[in-house]
Coordinates of N, CA and C in Angstrom, one line a residue:
M163 N 51.5 42.7 -5.9 CA 52.3 43.4 -5.0 C 53.8 43.4 -5.4
R164 N 54.2 42.2 -5.9 CA 55.6 42.1 -6.2 C 56.0 43.0 -7.4
N165 N 55.0 43.3 -8.3 CA 55.3 44.1 -9.4 C 55.5 45.6 -9.1
L166 N 55.1 46.0 -7.9 CA 55.2 47.4 -7.5 C 56.7 47.7 -7.3
V167 N 57.5 46.8 -7.0 CA 58.9 47.1 -6.8 C 59.6 47.6 -8.1
A168 N 58.9 47.3 -9.2 CA 59.4 47.7 -10.5 C 59.4 49.2 -10.7
V169 N 58.4 49.9 -10.1 CA 58.3 51.3 -10.3 C 59.5 52.1 -9.8
P170 N 59.9 51.9 -8.5 CA 61.1 52.7 -8.0 C 62.4 52.2 -8.7
V171 N 62.5 50.9 -9.0 CA 63.7 50.4 -9.6 C 63.9 51.0 -11.0
I172 N 62.8 51.0 -11.8 CA 62.9 51.5 -13.2 C 63.2 53.0 -13.1
L173 N 62.4 53.7 -12.3 CA 62.6 55.1 -12.2 C 64.0 55.5 -11.8
L174 N 64.5 54.8 -10.8 CA 65.9 55.1 -10.3 C 66.9 54.8 -11.4
S175 N 66.8 53.7 -12.2 CA 67.7 53.4 -13.2 C 67.7 54.4 -14.3
V176 N 66.5 54.8 -14.7 CA 66.4 55.8 -15.8 C 66.9 57.2 -15.3
I177 N 66.6 57.5 -14.1 CA 67.1 58.8 -13.6 C 68.6 58.8 -13.5
L178 N 69.2 57.7 -13.0 CA 70.7 57.6 -12.9 C 71.3 57.6 -14.3
Q179 N 70.6 57.0 -15.2 CA 71.1 56.9 -16.6 C 71.1 58.3 -17.2
S180 N 70.1 59.1 -17.0 CA 70.0 60.4 -17.7 C 70.8 61.5 -16.9
A181 N 71.0 61.3 -15.6 CA 71.7 62.3 -14.9 C 73.2 62.0 -14.7
V182 N 73.6 60.8 -14.5 CA 75.0 60.5 -14.2 C 75.6 59.6 -15.2
I183 N 75.1 58.5 -15.5 CA 75.8 57.5 -16.4 C 76.0 58.0 -17.8
S184 N 75.0 58.7 -18.3 CA 75.1 59.2 -19.7 C 76.2 60.3 -19.8
R185 N 76.7 60.8 -18.7 CA 77.7 61.9 -18.7 C 79.1 61.3 -18.6
V186 N 79.2 60.0 -18.4 CA 80.5 59.3 -18.3 C 80.8 58.7 -19.7
Y187 N 81.7 59.3 -20.4 CA 82.0 58.9 -21.8 C 83.4 58.1 -21.8
L188 N 83.4 57.2 -22.7 CA 84.7 56.6 -23.1 C 84.7 56.8 -24.6
L189 N 85.6 57.6 -25.1 CA 85.6 58.1 -26.5 C 84.2 58.8 -26.7
S190 N 83.3 58.2 -27.5 CA 82.0 58.8 -27.7 C 80.9 57.9 -27.2
G191 N 81.2 56.8 -26.6 CA 80.3 55.9 -26.1 C 80.0 56.0 -24.6
S192 N 78.7 55.7 -24.3 CA 78.4 55.7 -22.8 C 77.6 54.4 -22.5
A193 N 77.5 54.2 -21.2 CA 76.9 52.9 -20.8 C 75.3 53.1 -20.8
D194 N 74.7 52.0 -20.8 CA 73.2 51.9 -20.8 C 72.7 51.2 -19.6
L195 N 72.6 51.9 -18.5 CA 72.2 51.2 -17.2 C 70.9 50.5 -17.3
P196 N 69.8 51.1 -17.9 CA 68.6 50.3 -17.9 C 68.7 49.0 -18.7
L197 N 69.5 48.9 -19.7 CA 69.7 47.7 -20.5 C 70.4 46.6 -19.6
V198 N 71.4 47.0 -18.8 CA 72.1 46.1 -18.0 C 71.2 45.7 -16.8
M199 N 70.4 46.6 -16.3 CA 69.5 46.3 -15.2 C 68.4 45.3 -15.7
L200 N 67.9 45.4 -16.9 CA 66.9 44.5 -17.4 C 67.5 43.1 -17.6
A201 N 68.7 43.1 -18.1 CA 69.4 41.8 -18.4 C 69.6 41.1 -17.1
A202 N 70.1 41.8 -16.0 CA 70.3 41.2 -14.7 C 69.0 40.7 -14.1
W203 N 67.9 41.5 -14.2 CA 66.6 41.1 -13.6 C 66.1 39.9 -14.3
A204 N 66.1 39.9 -15.7 CA 65.6 38.7 -16.4 C 66.3 37.4 -16.2
L205 N 67.6 37.5 -15.8 CA 68.4 36.3 -15.5 C 68.1 35.6 -14.1
Q206 N 67.4 36.3 -13.3 CA 67.1 35.8 -11.9 C 66.1 34.7 -12.0
E207 N 66.3 33.7 -11.2 CA 65.3 32.6 -11.1 C 64.0 33.0 -10.4
G208 N 62.9 32.6 -11.0 CA 61.6 32.9 -10.4 C 61.0 34.2 -10.8
V209 N 61.8 35.0 -11.5 CA 61.3 36.3 -12.0 C 60.4 36.1 -13.2
D210 N 59.2 36.6 -13.1 CA 58.2 36.4 -14.2 C 57.7 37.7 -14.8
S211 N 58.3 38.8 -14.2 CA 57.8 40.1 -14.6 C 58.7 40.9 -15.5
A212 N 59.7 40.3 -16.0 CA 60.8 41.0 -16.8 C 60.2 41.6 -18.1
W213 N 59.1 41.0 -18.6 CA 58.5 41.6 -19.8 C 57.9 42.9 -19.5
H214 N 57.2 43.0 -18.4 CA 56.6 44.3 -18.0 C 57.7 45.4 -17.8
W215 N 58.8 44.9 -17.1 CA 59.9 45.8 -16.9 C 60.5 46.3 -18.2
A216 N 60.6 45.5 -19.2 CA 61.2 45.8 -20.4 C 60.4 46.9 -21.2
I217 N 59.1 46.7 -21.2 CA 58.2 47.6 -21.9 C 58.2 48.9 -21.2
A218 N 58.0 48.9 -19.9 CA 57.9 50.2 -19.1 C 59.3 50.9 -19.2
T219 N 60.4 50.2 -19.1 CA 61.7 50.9 -19.2 C 61.9 51.4 -20.6
G220 N 61.6 50.7 -21.6 CA 61.7 51.1 -23.0 C 60.9 52.4 -23.3
L221 N 59.7 52.4 -22.8 CA 58.8 53.6 -23.0 C 59.4 54.8 -22.3
L222 N 59.9 54.6 -21.1 CA 60.4 55.7 -20.3 C 61.7 56.2 -20.9
V223 N 62.6 55.3 -21.3 CA 63.8 55.7 -22.0 C 63.5 56.4 -23.3
G224 N 62.6 55.9 -24.1 CA 62.2 56.5 -25.3 C 61.6 57.9 -25.1
F225 N 60.9 58.1 -24.0 CA 60.3 59.4 -23.7 C 61.4 60.4 -23.4
I226 N 62.5 60.0 -22.7 CA 63.5 61.0 -22.3 C 64.6 61.1 -23.3
S227 N 64.7 60.2 -24.2 CA 65.9 60.3 -25.2 C 65.4 60.9 -26.5
G228 N 66.4 61.2 -27.3 CA 66.1 61.8 -28.6 C 65.7 60.9 -29.7
I229 N 65.9 59.6 -29.5 CA 65.6 58.6 -30.5 C 64.2 58.1 -30.4
S230 N 63.7 57.5 -31.4 CA 62.3 57.0 -31.4 C 62.1 56.0 -30.3
W231 N 60.9 56.0 -29.7 CA 60.6 55.1 -28.6 C 60.7 53.6 -29.0
V232 N 60.6 53.3 -30.3 CA 60.5 52.0 -30.8 C 61.9 51.3 -30.5
V233 N 63.0 52.1 -30.6 CA 64.3 51.5 -30.4 C 64.5 50.9 -29.0
P234 N 64.3 51.7 -28.0 CA 64.5 51.1 -26.7 C 63.5 50.0 -26.3
V235 N 62.3 50.1 -26.7 CA 61.3 49.1 -26.4 C 61.7 47.8 -27.1
A236 N 62.0 47.8 -28.4 CA 62.4 46.6 -29.2 C 63.7 46.1 -28.6
G237 N 64.7 46.9 -28.4 CA 65.9 46.5 -27.9 C 65.8 45.8 -26.5
Y238 N 65.1 46.4 -25.6 CA 65.0 45.9 -24.2 C 64.1 44.6 -24.2
I239 N 63.1 44.5 -25.1 CA 62.4 43.2 -25.2 C 63.3 42.1 -25.7
A240 N 64.2 42.5 -26.7 CA 65.1 41.5 -27.2 C 66.1 41.0 -26.1
V241 N 66.5 41.9 -25.3 CA 67.4 41.6 -24.2 C 66.7 40.6 -23.2
V242 N 65.4 40.8 -22.9 CA 64.7 39.9 -22.0 C 64.5 38.6 -22.7
V243 N 64.3 38.5 -24.0 CA 64.2 37.3 -24.7 C 65.5 36.5 -24.6
L244 N 66.6 37.2 -24.9 CA 67.9 36.6 -24.8 C 68.2 36.1 -23.4
A245 N 67.8 36.8 -22.4 CA 68.0 36.4 -21.0 C 67.2 35.2 -20.6
Y246 N 66.0 35.1 -21.1 CA 65.2 33.9 -20.9 C 65.8 32.7 -21.6
L247 N 66.3 32.9 -22.8 CA 66.9 31.8 -23.5 C 68.2 31.3 -22.8
F248 N 69.0 32.3 -22.3 CA 70.2 31.9 -21.7 C 70.0 31.3 -20.3
Q249 N 68.9 31.8 -19.6 CA 68.6 31.2 -18.3 C 68.3 29.7 -18.4
R250 N 67.7 29.3 -19.5 CA 67.4 27.9 -19.6 C 68.5 27.1 -20.1
R251 N 69.5 27.7 -20.8 CA 70.6 27.0 -21.4 C 71.9 27.1 -20.6
V252 N 72.2 28.2 -20.0 CA 73.5 28.5 -19.4 C 73.3 28.7 -17.9
W253 N 72.4 28.0 -17.3 CA 72.0 28.3 -15.9 C 73.1 28.1 -14.9
Q254 N 74.2 27.3 -15.2 CA 75.2 27.0 -14.3 C 76.2 28.2 -14.2
A255 N 76.2 29.0 -15.2 CA 77.2 30.2 -15.2 C 76.4 31.5 -15.4
P256 N 75.8 32.0 -14.4 CA 75.0 33.2 -14.6 C 75.8 34.4 -15.0
L257 N 77.0 34.6 -14.5 CA 77.8 35.7 -14.9 C 78.2 35.7 -16.3
L258 N 78.5 34.5 -16.8 CA 78.8 34.3 -18.2 C 77.6 34.7 -19.1
A259 N 76.4 34.3 -18.6 CA 75.2 34.7 -19.4 C 75.0 36.2 -19.3
M260 N 75.3 36.8 -18.1 CA 75.1 38.2 -18.0 C 76.1 39.0 -18.9
F261 N 77.3 38.6 -19.0 CA 78.3 39.2 -19.9 C 77.8 39.1 -21.4
T262 N 77.4 37.9 -21.7 CA 77.0 37.6 -23.1 C 75.7 38.4 -23.5
I263 N 74.8 38.5 -22.6 CA 73.5 39.2 -22.9 C 73.8 40.7 -22.9
T264 N 74.7 41.2 -22.1 CA 75.0 42.6 -22.1 C 75.8 42.9 -23.4
F265 N 76.7 42.1 -23.8 CA 77.4 42.3 -25.0 C 76.5 42.3 -26.2
I266 N 75.7 41.3 -26.4 CA 74.7 41.2 -27.5 C 73.7 42.3 -27.5
G267 N 73.1 42.5 -26.3 CA 72.1 43.6 -26.2 C 72.6 45.0 -26.5
T268 N 73.8 45.3 -26.1 CA 74.4 46.6 -26.4 C 74.6 46.8 -27.9
I269 N 75.1 45.7 -28.5 CA 75.3 45.8 -30.0 C 74.0 45.9 -30.7
L270 N 73.0 45.1 -30.2 CA 71.7 45.2 -30.9 C 71.0 46.5 -30.8
V271 N 71.0 47.1 -29.6 CA 70.4 48.4 -29.4 C 71.2 49.5 -30.2
S272 N 72.5 49.4 -30.2 CA 73.3 50.3 -31.0 C 72.9 50.2 -32.5
F273 N 72.8 49.0 -33.0 CA 72.5 48.8 -34.4 C 71.1 49.3 -34.7
L274 N 70.2 49.1 -33.8 CA 68.8 49.6 -34.0 C 68.8 51.2 -34.0
S275 N 69.6 51.8 -33.1 CA 69.7 53.2 -33.1 C 70.3 53.8 -34.4
V276 N 71.4 53.1 -34.9 CA 72.0 53.5 -36.1 C 71.0 53.3 -37.3
G277 N 70.3 52.2 -37.3 CA 69.3 52.0 -38.4 C 68.2 53.1 -38.4
V278 N 67.7 53.5 -37.2 CA 66.7 54.5 -37.2 C 67.3 55.9 -37.6
L279 N 68.5 56.1 -37.2 CA 69.1 57.4 -37.6 C 69.4 57.4 -39.1
R280 N 69.9 56.3 -39.7 CA 70.1 56.3 -41.1 C 68.8 56.4 -41.9
F281 N 67.7 55.8 -41.4 CA 66.4 55.9 -42.0 C 65.9 57.4 -41.9
S282 N 66.4 58.1 -41.0 CA 66.1 59.5 -40.8 C 67.0 60.4 -41.6
D283 N 67.8 59.9 -42.5 CA 68.8 60.6 -43.3 C 69.9 61.3 -42.6
V284 N 70.4 60.6 -41.5 CA 71.5 61.1 -40.8 C 72.7 60.2 -41.3
D285 N 73.7 60.9 -41.8 CA 74.9 60.2 -42.4 C 75.9 59.9 -41.3
L286 N 76.0 58.6 -41.0 CA 76.9 58.1 -40.0 C 77.9 57.1 -40.6
P287 N 79.2 57.4 -40.6 CA 80.2 56.4 -41.0 C 80.3 55.2 -40.1
M288 N 80.1 54.0 -40.6 CA 80.0 52.8 -39.8 C 81.3 52.6 -39.0
S289 N 82.5 53.0 -39.6 CA 83.7 52.8 -38.9 C 83.8 53.6 -37.6
D290 N 83.3 54.9 -37.7 CA 83.2 55.7 -36.5 C 82.2 55.2 -35.5
V291 N 81.1 54.8 -36.0 CA 80.0 54.2 -35.1 C 80.6 53.0 -34.3
L292 N 81.2 52.1 -35.0 CA 81.7 50.9 -34.4 C 82.9 51.2 -33.4
G293 N 83.8 52.0 -33.8 CA 85.0 52.3 -33.0 C 84.8 53.3 -32.0
L294 N 84.0 54.3 -32.2 CA 83.9 55.4 -31.2 C 82.6 55.3 -30.3
V295 N 81.6 54.6 -30.7 CA 80.4 54.6 -30.0 C 80.1 53.2 -29.4
M296 N 80.0 52.2 -30.3 CA 79.5 50.9 -29.9 C 80.5 50.1 -29.0
L297 N 81.8 50.0 -29.4 CA 82.7 49.3 -28.6 C 83.0 49.9 -27.3
P298 N 83.1 51.2 -27.2 CA 83.2 51.8 -25.8 C 82.0 51.6 -25.0
G299 N 80.8 51.7 -25.6 CA 79.6 51.4 -24.9 C 79.5 50.0 -24.4
V300 N 80.0 49.1 -25.2 CA 80.0 47.7 -24.8 C 80.9 47.5 -23.5
L301 N 82.1 48.1 -23.6 CA 83.0 48.0 -22.5 C 82.5 48.6 -21.2
L302 N 81.8 49.8 -21.3 CA 81.3 50.4 -20.1 C 80.1 49.6 -19.6
N303 N 79.3 49.0 -20.5 CA 78.2 48.1 -20.0 C 78.7 46.9 -19.3
L304 N 79.8 46.3 -19.9 CA 80.4 45.1 -19.2 C 81.0 45.5 -17.9
L305 N 81.5 46.7 -17.7 CA 82.0 47.1 -16.4 C 80.9 47.3 -15.4
L306 N 79.7 47.7 -15.8 CA 78.5 47.8 -15.0 C 77.9 46.4 -14.7
A307 N 78.1 45.4 -15.5 CA 77.4 44.2 -15.4 C 77.5 43.5 -14.0
I308 N 78.7 43.4 -13.5 CA 78.8 42.6 -12.2 C 78.1 43.3 -11.0
P309 N 78.4 44.6 -10.8 CA 77.7 45.2 -9.7 C 76.2 45.3 -9.8
V310 N 75.7 45.5 -11.1 CA 74.3 45.5 -11.3 C 73.7 44.2 -11.1
Y311 N 74.4 43.1 -11.6 CA 73.9 41.8 -11.4 C 73.8 41.4 -9.9
A312 N 74.7 41.8 -9.1 CA 74.7 41.5 -7.7 C 73.5 42.2 -7.0
V313 N 73.3 43.5 -7.4 CA 72.2 44.2 -6.8 C 70.8 43.6 -7.2
M314 N 70.7 43.3 -8.5 CA 69.4 42.7 -8.9 C 69.2 41.3 -8.4
R315 N 70.3 40.5 -8.1 CA 70.2 39.2 -7.5 C 69.6 39.3 -6.1
D316 N 70.2 40.3 -5.3 CA 69.7 40.5 -4.0 C 68.2 41.0 -4.0
L317 N 67.9 41.9 -4.9 CA 66.5 42.3 -5.0 C 65.6 41.2 -5.4
A318 N 66.0 40.3 -6.3 CA 65.1 39.2 -6.7 C 65.0 38.2 -5.5
R319 N 66.0 38.0 -4.7 CA 65.9 37.1 -3.6 C 65.0 37.7 -2.5
W320 N 64.9 39.1 -2.4 CA 64.0 39.7 -1.5 C 62.6 39.7 -2.0
V321 N 62.4 39.9 -3.3 CA 61.0 39.9 -3.8 C 60.5 38.5 -4.0
Y322 N 61.3 37.6 -4.5 CA 60.9 36.2 -4.7 C 61.7 35.3 -3.8
P323 N 61.3 35.2 -2.5 CA 62.1 34.4 -1.6 C 61.9 32.9 -1.9
A324 N 63.0 32.1 -1.6 CA 62.9 30.7 -1.9 C 62.0 30.1 -0.8
P325 N 61.2 29.0 -1.2 CA 60.4 28.4 -0.2 C 61.2 27.7 0.8
E326 N 60.7 27.8 2.1 CA 61.5 27.2 3.2 C 61.2 25.7 3.2
V327 N 62.2 24.9 3.4 CA 62.1 23.4 3.5 C 62.1 23.1 5.0
E328 N 61.1 22.2 5.3 CA 61.0 21.8 6.7 C 61.8 20.6 7.0

């Protein structure tokens, strides 16, 4: 029953990404709301369904985007792996972990996208990719990190309530 909450949350994040967030540009970069949402969800204590969320979100993003579906699935699974590692190591500073995972995850997904595009014989100058796409995308994702983390923390507390102490 707890996993059913994933359906509306994933659909809402992908719809918001495709309709609103992807239209907000800084230079040529845009934010990746599903990536930030997955990072925030995987950092919550007691959450055990982040793997399912990553695969479902990656497949849905791959379906609606122009890039191969392998890129979002692999990138989002890597973000969940990073979140689990950070949750065990940096648990006293969840916002620091959120910023770090968002930064690393954005860079990773961007490099995966560039790698797939270069493999498809698309000529992309790395200086332009770094300066005009990746770094603005990182900045926009970091701006989304705090509000998305707060929403996902509240959702996780609602879905996985703490046991009551008598």
